Amino acid sequence: MPQDQRPAKCVRVLLAEDQGMMRGALALLLGLEEDIEVVAQVATGDAIVPAVLDAKPDVALLDIELPGRSGLDAAADLRTRAPGCRVLILTTFGRPGYLRRAMEAGAAGFLVKDGPVEELAAAIRRVLAGETVIDPALAAAALSAGPSPLTARECDVLNASVDGATVSDIAGKLHLSESTVRNYLSSAIGKTGTRNRMEAVRSARRQGWL
C-alpha cells in the first residue's frame, strides 16, 4: 500500500532472507497489508543486529540459515540489544531442534515458509501483541522429539568438523587438546547413533541441533 495511505501506526518489520527473490516477494506481499510496513531488508545474518538498531523495527522476521551467522544467533543478540523488537522465525526447515533453540534464543514465533501470507501477517500482529505463535505440527514434533542430547561443547566440535577439518584443526580453532576433541567427537557420535563424525554432523543438522 502507498506510504501516504497507510494508517498512522504501522507494524514496522525487518526481513532477513538470503534468497533475493524470496525476500522481494515477502516484502511485496507484506507491503500490501495496510497496517504493515517493511522498513529494512538484509541478506546476511551478521547484518541483522546493526539493521535492527538502525531501523528500529517492531518485528524482525528472520530466516535461520543465513550467510555470516544464523538467524538463531542473531535472535539471541536481539534479546539483549533490542529487547523491544519481537523476533519471528520463518524458515524452510521445520526441524524440532530449531524450534527449541529459537525459543531459547527468545523468539516469539516460529513458522515454516509454506503457509499463506495472510497467516504470516496475522502472526506478525500477534507476536507484536505479546503472543507466542508456533506452527502446531512443529510444536507437536518438538515435544515428541525431546531436547537435544548434545552438550554445547559437542555442538562446537561438530560444527568445527565441517569441511573436513582434522582433529588438530578443530583443537586449534577451539583451543582444546586433541584428546579432548576426540572425546567430544566420540560422545557426539554415540549420542546420534552414527558411525563417524560426518554422519553425526548430518544427523544433528537434520534434527536442528546444530
PDB file of C-alpha atoms in Angstrom:
ATOM      1  CA  MET A   1       0.000   0.000   0.000  1.00  0.00           C
ATOM      2  CA  PRO A   2       1.330   3.505  -0.790  1.00  0.00           C
ATOM      3  CA  GLN A   3       3.027   5.195   2.172  1.00  0.00           C
ATOM      4  CA  ASP A   4       0.582   8.102   2.339  1.00  0.00           C
ATOM      5  CA  GLN A   5      -2.418   5.747   2.555  1.00  0.00           C
ATOM      6  CA  ARG A   6      -1.115   3.703   5.499  1.00  0.00           C
ATOM      7  CA  PRO A   7      -2.549   4.004   8.999  1.00  0.00           C
ATOM      8  CA  ALA A   8      -0.735   6.366  11.344  1.00  0.00           C
ATOM      9  CA  LYS A   9       0.648   3.399  13.305  1.00  0.00           C
ATOM     10  CA  CYS A  10       2.011   0.560  11.162  1.00  0.00           C
ATOM     11  CA  VAL A  11       3.849  -2.528  12.327  1.00  0.00           C
ATOM     12  CA  ARG A  12       7.470  -1.925  11.325  1.00  0.00           C
ATOM     13  CA  VAL A  13       9.087  -5.113  10.016  1.00  0.00           C
ATOM     14  CA  LEU A  14      12.655  -6.124   9.180  1.00  0.00           C
ATOM     15  CA  LEU A  15      13.185  -9.022   6.758  1.00  0.00           C
ATOM     16  CA  ALA A  16      16.286 -11.244   6.905  1.00  0.00           C
ATOM     17  CA  GLU A  17      16.333 -13.662   3.962  1.00  0.00           C
ATOM     18  CA  ASP A  18      19.337 -14.577   1.793  1.00  0.00           C
ATOM     19  CA  GLN A  19      17.360 -15.501  -1.335  1.00  0.00           C
ATOM     20  CA  GLY A  20      16.712 -12.250  -3.170  1.00  0.00           C
ATOM     21  CA  MET A  21      13.582 -13.419  -4.969  1.00  0.00           C
ATOM     22  CA  MET A  22      12.003 -14.748  -1.758  1.00  0.00           C
ATOM     23  CA  ARG A  23      12.954 -11.596   0.144  1.00  0.00           C
ATOM     24  CA  GLY A  24      11.474  -9.370  -2.544  1.00  0.00           C
ATOM     25  CA  ALA A  25       8.270 -11.404  -2.734  1.00  0.00           C
ATOM     26  CA  LEU A  26       7.793 -11.305   1.041  1.00  0.00           C
ATOM     27  CA  ALA A  27       8.394  -7.564   1.131  1.00  0.00           C
ATOM     28  CA  LEU A  28       5.912  -7.014  -1.693  1.00  0.00           C
ATOM     29  CA  LEU A  29       3.197  -9.226  -0.189  1.00  0.00           C
ATOM     30  CA  LEU A  30       3.562  -7.846   3.332  1.00  0.00           C
ATOM     31  CA  GLY A  31       3.560  -4.347   1.894  1.00  0.00           C
ATOM     32  CA  LEU A  32       0.055  -4.968   0.603  1.00  0.00           C
ATOM     33  CA  GLU A  33      -1.162  -5.244   4.196  1.00  0.00           C
ATOM     34  CA  GLU A  34      -2.475  -1.836   5.213  1.00  0.00           C
ATOM     35  CA  ASP A  35      -1.002  -1.975   8.720  1.00  0.00           C
ATOM     36  CA  ILE A  36       2.429  -3.487   7.953  1.00  0.00           C
ATOM     37  CA  GLU A  37       5.480  -1.636   6.651  1.00  0.00           C
ATOM     38  CA  VAL A  38       8.760  -3.341   5.709  1.00  0.00           C
ATOM     39  CA  VAL A  39      11.382  -0.856   6.902  1.00  0.00           C
ATOM     40  CA  ALA A  40      14.574  -2.883   6.307  1.00  0.00           C
ATOM     41  CA  GLN A  41      15.784  -5.913   4.371  1.00  0.00           C
ATOM     42  CA  VAL A  42      19.052  -7.806   4.881  1.00  0.00           C
ATOM     43  CA  ALA A  43      20.569 -10.841   3.174  1.00  0.00           C
ATOM     44  CA  THR A  44      23.111 -11.975   5.793  1.00  0.00           C
ATOM     45  CA  GLY A  45      22.919 -12.965   9.419  1.00  0.00           C
ATOM     46  CA  ASP A  46      25.643 -10.591  10.573  1.00  0.00           C
ATOM     47  CA  ALA A  47      23.686  -7.642   9.150  1.00  0.00           C
ATOM     48  CA  ILE A  48      20.609  -8.305  11.302  1.00  0.00           C
ATOM     49  CA  VAL A  49      21.576  -6.661  14.588  1.00  0.00           C
ATOM     50  CA  PRO A  50      23.029  -3.464  13.027  1.00  0.00           C
ATOM     51  CA  ALA A  51      19.947  -3.120  10.786  1.00  0.00           C
ATOM     52  CA  VAL A  52      17.583  -3.576  13.739  1.00  0.00           C
ATOM     53  CA  LEU A  53      19.451  -0.993  15.794  1.00  0.00           C
ATOM     54  CA  ASP A  54      19.317   1.433  12.856  1.00  0.00           C
ATOM     55  CA  ALA A  55      15.752   0.884  11.561  1.00  0.00           C
ATOM     56  CA  LYS A  56      14.148   0.065  14.938  1.00  0.00           C
ATOM     57  CA  PRO A  57      11.515  -2.368  13.634  1.00  0.00           C
ATOM     58  CA  ASP A  58       8.741  -3.688  15.852  1.00  0.00           C
ATOM     59  CA  VAL A  59       9.191  -7.223  14.492  1.00  0.00           C
ATOM     60  CA  ALA A  60      12.236  -8.921  12.981  1.00  0.00           C
ATOM     61  CA  LEU A  61      11.289 -11.692  10.546  1.00  0.00           C
ATOM     62  CA  LEU A  62      14.340 -13.959  10.389  1.00  0.00           C
ATOM     63  CA  ASP A  63      15.372 -16.970   8.370  1.00  0.00           C
ATOM     64  CA  ILE A  64      17.650 -19.431  10.193  1.00  0.00           C
ATOM     65  CA  GLU A  65      20.286 -20.497   7.682  1.00  0.00           C
ATOM     66  CA  LEU A  66      21.907 -17.265   6.551  1.00  0.00           C
ATOM     67  CA  PRO A  67      25.411 -16.346   5.363  1.00  0.00           C
ATOM     68  CA  GLY A  68      27.641 -14.956   8.081  1.00  0.00           C
ATOM     69  CA  ARG A  69      25.712 -16.216  11.103  1.00  0.00           C
ATOM     70  CA  SER A  70      22.411 -17.908  11.785  1.00  0.00           C
ATOM     71  CA  GLY A  71      19.146 -16.157  12.488  1.00  0.00           C
ATOM     72  CA  LEU A  72      19.051 -18.021  15.820  1.00  0.00           C
ATOM     73  CA  ASP A  73      22.333 -16.453  16.927  1.00  0.00           C
ATOM     74  CA  ALA A  74      21.076 -13.031  15.854  1.00  0.00           C
ATOM     75  CA  ALA A  75      17.822 -13.582  17.755  1.00  0.00           C
ATOM     76  CA  ALA A  76      19.777 -14.256  20.948  1.00  0.00           C
ATOM     77  CA  ASP A  77      21.664 -10.973  20.479  1.00  0.00           C
ATOM     78  CA  LEU A  78      18.474  -9.041  19.817  1.00  0.00           C
ATOM     79  CA  ARG A  79      17.001 -10.221  23.104  1.00  0.00           C
ATOM     80  CA  THR A  80      19.592  -8.133  24.960  1.00  0.00           C
ATOM     81  CA  ARG A  81      20.493  -5.417  22.440  1.00  0.00           C
ATOM     82  CA  ALA A  82      16.988  -4.635  21.126  1.00  0.00           C
ATOM     83  CA  PRO A  83      14.524  -6.061  23.682  1.00  0.00           C
ATOM     84  CA  GLY A  84      11.656  -4.052  22.218  1.00  0.00           C
ATOM     85  CA  CYS A  85      11.926  -5.889  18.889  1.00  0.00           C
ATOM     86  CA  ARG A  86       9.911  -9.107  18.700  1.00  0.00           C
ATOM     87  CA  VAL A  87      11.504 -11.945  16.707  1.00  0.00           C
ATOM     88  CA  LEU A  88       9.540 -14.231  14.397  1.00  0.00           C
ATOM     89  CA  ILE A  89      11.449 -17.097  12.776  1.00  0.00           C
ATOM     90  CA  LEU A  90      10.328 -18.003   9.257  1.00  0.00           C
ATOM     91  CA  THR A  91      12.200 -20.922   7.756  1.00  0.00           C
ATOM     92  CA  THR A  92      12.062 -23.661   5.163  1.00  0.00           C
ATOM     93  CA  PHE A  93      13.432 -26.114   7.686  1.00  0.00           C
ATOM     94  CA  GLY A  94      10.762 -27.114  10.189  1.00  0.00           C
ATOM     95  CA  ARG A  95      13.071 -29.077  12.466  1.00  0.00           C
ATOM     96  CA  PRO A  96      12.126 -29.746  16.096  1.00  0.00           C
ATOM     97  CA  GLY A  97      15.599 -28.817  17.335  1.00  0.00           C
ATOM     98  CA  TYR A  98      15.395 -25.464  15.574  1.00  0.00           C
ATOM     99  CA  LEU A  99      12.149 -24.664  17.350  1.00  0.00           C
ATOM    100  CA  ARG A 100      13.633 -25.389  20.766  1.00  0.00           C
ATOM    101  CA  ARG A 101      16.717 -23.299  20.001  1.00  0.00           C
ATOM    102  CA  ALA A 102      14.563 -20.444  18.701  1.00  0.00           C
ATOM    103  CA  MET A 103      12.524 -20.366  21.905  1.00  0.00           C
ATOM    104  CA  GLU A 104      15.702 -20.476  23.987  1.00  0.00           C
ATOM    105  CA  ALA A 105      17.015 -17.519  21.968  1.00  0.00           C
ATOM    106  CA  GLY A 106      13.926 -15.509  22.856  1.00  0.00           C
ATOM    107  CA  ALA A 107      11.961 -15.778  19.603  1.00  0.00           C
ATOM    108  CA  ALA A 108       8.258 -15.013  19.919  1.00  0.00           C
ATOM    109  CA  GLY A 109       7.212 -17.155  16.975  1.00  0.00           C
ATOM    110  CA  PHE A 110       8.265 -19.906  14.580  1.00  0.00           C
ATOM    111  CA  LEU A 111       6.610 -20.597  11.226  1.00  0.00           C
ATOM    112  CA  VAL A 112       7.561 -22.526   8.102  1.00  0.00           C
ATOM    113  CA  LYS A 113       7.525 -20.873   4.697  1.00  0.00           C
ATOM    114  CA  ASP A 114       4.838 -22.972   3.069  1.00  0.00           C
ATOM    115  CA  GLY A 115       1.964 -21.115   4.775  1.00  0.00           C
ATOM    116  CA  PRO A 116      -0.148 -18.343   3.191  1.00  0.00           C
ATOM    117  CA  VAL A 117       0.970 -14.730   3.537  1.00  0.00           C
ATOM    118  CA  GLU A 118      -2.252 -13.917   5.394  1.00  0.00           C
ATOM    119  CA  GLU A 119      -1.164 -16.339   8.115  1.00  0.00           C
ATOM    120  CA  LEU A 120       2.238 -14.676   8.272  1.00  0.00           C
ATOM    121  CA  ALA A 121       0.713 -11.205   8.514  1.00  0.00           C
ATOM    122  CA  ALA A 122      -1.563 -12.405  11.302  1.00  0.00           C
ATOM    123  CA  ALA A 123       1.432 -13.935  13.115  1.00  0.00           C
ATOM    124  CA  ILE A 124       3.308 -10.626  12.906  1.00  0.00           C
ATOM    125  CA  ARG A 125       0.386  -8.820  14.518  1.00  0.00           C
ATOM    126  CA  ARG A 126       0.037 -11.492  17.200  1.00  0.00           C
ATOM    127  CA  VAL A 127       3.681 -11.503  18.278  1.00  0.00           C
ATOM    128  CA  LEU A 128       3.611  -7.712  18.439  1.00  0.00           C
ATOM    129  CA  ALA A 129       0.591  -8.025  20.735  1.00  0.00           C
ATOM    130  CA  GLY A 130       2.651 -10.208  23.065  1.00  0.00           C
ATOM    131  CA  GLU A 131       1.550 -13.656  21.929  1.00  0.00           C
ATOM    132  CA  THR A 132       3.768 -16.608  21.071  1.00  0.00           C
ATOM    133  CA  VAL A 133       2.991 -18.085  17.643  1.00  0.00           C
ATOM    134  CA  ILE A 134       4.249 -21.569  16.755  1.00  0.00           C
ATOM    135  CA  ASP A 135       3.381 -23.846  13.860  1.00  0.00           C
ATOM    136  CA  PRO A 136       1.155 -26.507  15.542  1.00  0.00           C
ATOM    137  CA  ALA A 137       2.610 -29.514  13.724  1.00  0.00           C
ATOM    138  CA  LEU A 138       6.144 -28.434  14.522  1.00  0.00           C
ATOM    139  CA  ALA A 139       5.271 -27.862  18.170  1.00  0.00           C
ATOM    140  CA  ALA A 140       3.949 -31.417  18.428  1.00  0.00           C
ATOM    141  CA  ALA A 141       7.050 -32.803  16.732  1.00  0.00           C
ATOM    142  CA  ALA A 142       9.334 -30.870  19.088  1.00  0.00           C
ATOM    143  CA  LEU A 143       7.545 -32.220  22.135  1.00  0.00           C
ATOM    144  CA  SER A 144       7.826 -35.806  20.914  1.00  0.00           C
ATOM    145  CA  ALA A 145      11.464 -35.418  19.862  1.00  0.00           C
ATOM    146  CA  GLY A 146      12.644 -34.140  23.234  1.00  0.00           C
ATOM    147  CA  PRO A 147      15.625 -31.864  23.884  1.00  0.00           C
ATOM    148  CA  SER A 148      18.973 -32.181  22.142  1.00  0.00           C
ATOM    149  CA  PRO A 149      21.240 -34.755  23.821  1.00  0.00           C
ATOM    150  CA  LEU A 150      24.344 -32.855  22.713  1.00  0.00           C
ATOM    151  CA  THR A 151      26.233 -30.537  25.030  1.00  0.00           C
ATOM    152  CA  ALA A 152      27.287 -27.071  23.881  1.00  0.00           C
ATOM    153  CA  ARG A 153      30.886 -28.237  23.512  1.00  0.00           C
ATOM    154  CA  GLU A 154      29.870 -31.292  21.472  1.00  0.00           C
ATOM    155  CA  CYS A 155      27.954 -28.970  19.155  1.00  0.00           C
ATOM    156  CA  ASP A 156      31.007 -26.706  18.868  1.00  0.00           C
ATOM    157  CA  VAL A 157      33.212 -29.647  17.897  1.00  0.00           C
ATOM    158  CA  LEU A 158      30.721 -30.981  15.350  1.00  0.00           C
ATOM    159  CA  ASN A 159      30.309 -27.540  13.801  1.00  0.00           C
ATOM    160  CA  ALA A 160      34.091 -27.240  13.545  1.00  0.00           C
ATOM    161  CA  SER A 161      34.225 -30.640  11.823  1.00  0.00           C
ATOM    162  CA  VAL A 162      32.500 -29.334   8.713  1.00  0.00           C
ATOM    163  CA  ASP A 163      34.557 -29.126   5.515  1.00  0.00           C
ATOM    164  CA  GLY A 164      36.863 -31.976   6.518  1.00  0.00           C
ATOM    165  CA  ALA A 165      38.747 -30.266   9.332  1.00  0.00           C
ATOM    166  CA  THR A 166      41.241 -32.533  11.083  1.00  0.00           C
ATOM    167  CA  VAL A 167      41.261 -33.171  14.818  1.00  0.00           C
ATOM    168  CA  SER A 168      44.322 -30.937  15.008  1.00  0.00           C
ATOM    169  CA  ASP A 169      42.487 -28.161  13.124  1.00  0.00           C
ATOM    170  CA  ILE A 170      39.488 -28.414  15.455  1.00  0.00           C
ATOM    171  CA  ALA A 171      41.705 -28.414  18.549  1.00  0.00           C
ATOM    172  CA  GLY A 172      43.483 -25.270  17.399  1.00  0.00           C
ATOM    173  CA  LYS A 173      40.274 -23.488  16.478  1.00  0.00           C
ATOM    174  CA  LEU A 174      38.530 -24.263  19.768  1.00  0.00           C
ATOM    175  CA  HIS A 175      41.642 -24.040  21.983  1.00  0.00           C
ATOM    176  CA  LEU A 176      41.250 -27.625  23.151  1.00  0.00           C
ATOM    177  CA  SER A 177      43.633 -30.564  23.323  1.00  0.00           C
ATOM    178  CA  GLU A 178      43.390 -33.159  20.575  1.00  0.00           C
ATOM    179  CA  SER A 179      42.419 -35.845  23.088  1.00  0.00           C
ATOM    180  CA  THR A 180      39.563 -33.651  24.359  1.00  0.00           C
ATOM    181  CA  VAL A 181      38.334 -33.117  20.803  1.00  0.00           C
ATOM    182  CA  ARG A 182      38.388 -36.879  20.194  1.00  0.00           C
ATOM    183  CA  ASN A 183      36.397 -37.447  23.376  1.00  0.00           C
ATOM    184  CA  TYR A 184      33.748 -34.890  22.352  1.00  0.00           C
ATOM    185  CA  LEU A 185      33.526 -36.374  18.861  1.00  0.00           C
ATOM    186  CA  SER A 186      33.189 -39.893  20.232  1.00  0.00           C
ATOM    187  CA  SER A 187      30.455 -38.784  22.628  1.00  0.00           C
ATOM    188  CA  ALA A 188      28.553 -36.940  19.882  1.00  0.00           C
ATOM    189  CA  ILE A 189      28.780 -39.939  17.544  1.00  0.00           C
ATOM    190  CA  GLY A 190      27.417 -42.192  20.269  1.00  0.00           C
ATOM    191  CA  LYS A 191      24.543 -39.860  21.121  1.00  0.00           C
ATOM    192  CA  THR A 192      23.498 -39.512  17.483  1.00  0.00           C
ATOM    193  CA  GLY A 193      23.763 -43.259  16.855  1.00  0.00           C
ATOM    194  CA  THR A 194      26.045 -42.749  13.876  1.00  0.00           C
ATOM    195  CA  ARG A 195      29.293 -44.316  12.684  1.00  0.00           C
ATOM    196  CA  ASN A 196      31.564 -41.300  12.244  1.00  0.00           C
ATOM    197  CA  ARG A 197      31.683 -37.572  12.787  1.00  0.00           C
ATOM    198  CA  MET A 198      30.387 -36.573   9.360  1.00  0.00           C
ATOM    199  CA  GLU A 199      27.341 -38.794   9.829  1.00  0.00           C
ATOM    200  CA  ALA A 200      26.962 -37.242  13.290  1.00  0.00           C
ATOM    201  CA  VAL A 201      27.011 -33.747  11.752  1.00  0.00           C
ATOM    202  CA  ARG A 202      24.365 -34.689   9.194  1.00  0.00           C
ATOM    203  CA  SER A 203      22.169 -36.355  11.805  1.00  0.00           C
ATOM    204  CA  ALA A 204      22.427 -33.415  14.210  1.00  0.00           C
ATOM    205  CA  ARG A 205      21.584 -30.986  11.418  1.00  0.00           C
ATOM    206  CA  ARG A 206      18.525 -32.980  10.376  1.00  0.00           C
ATOM    207  CA  GLN A 207      17.262 -32.713  13.939  1.00  0.00           C
ATOM    208  CA  GLY A 208      18.038 -28.993  14.125  1.00  0.00           C
ATOM    209  CA  TRP A 209      20.539 -29.467  16.951  1.00  0.00           C
ATOM    210  CA  LEU A 210      23.273 -27.584  15.046  1.00  0.00           C
TER     211      LEU A 210
END
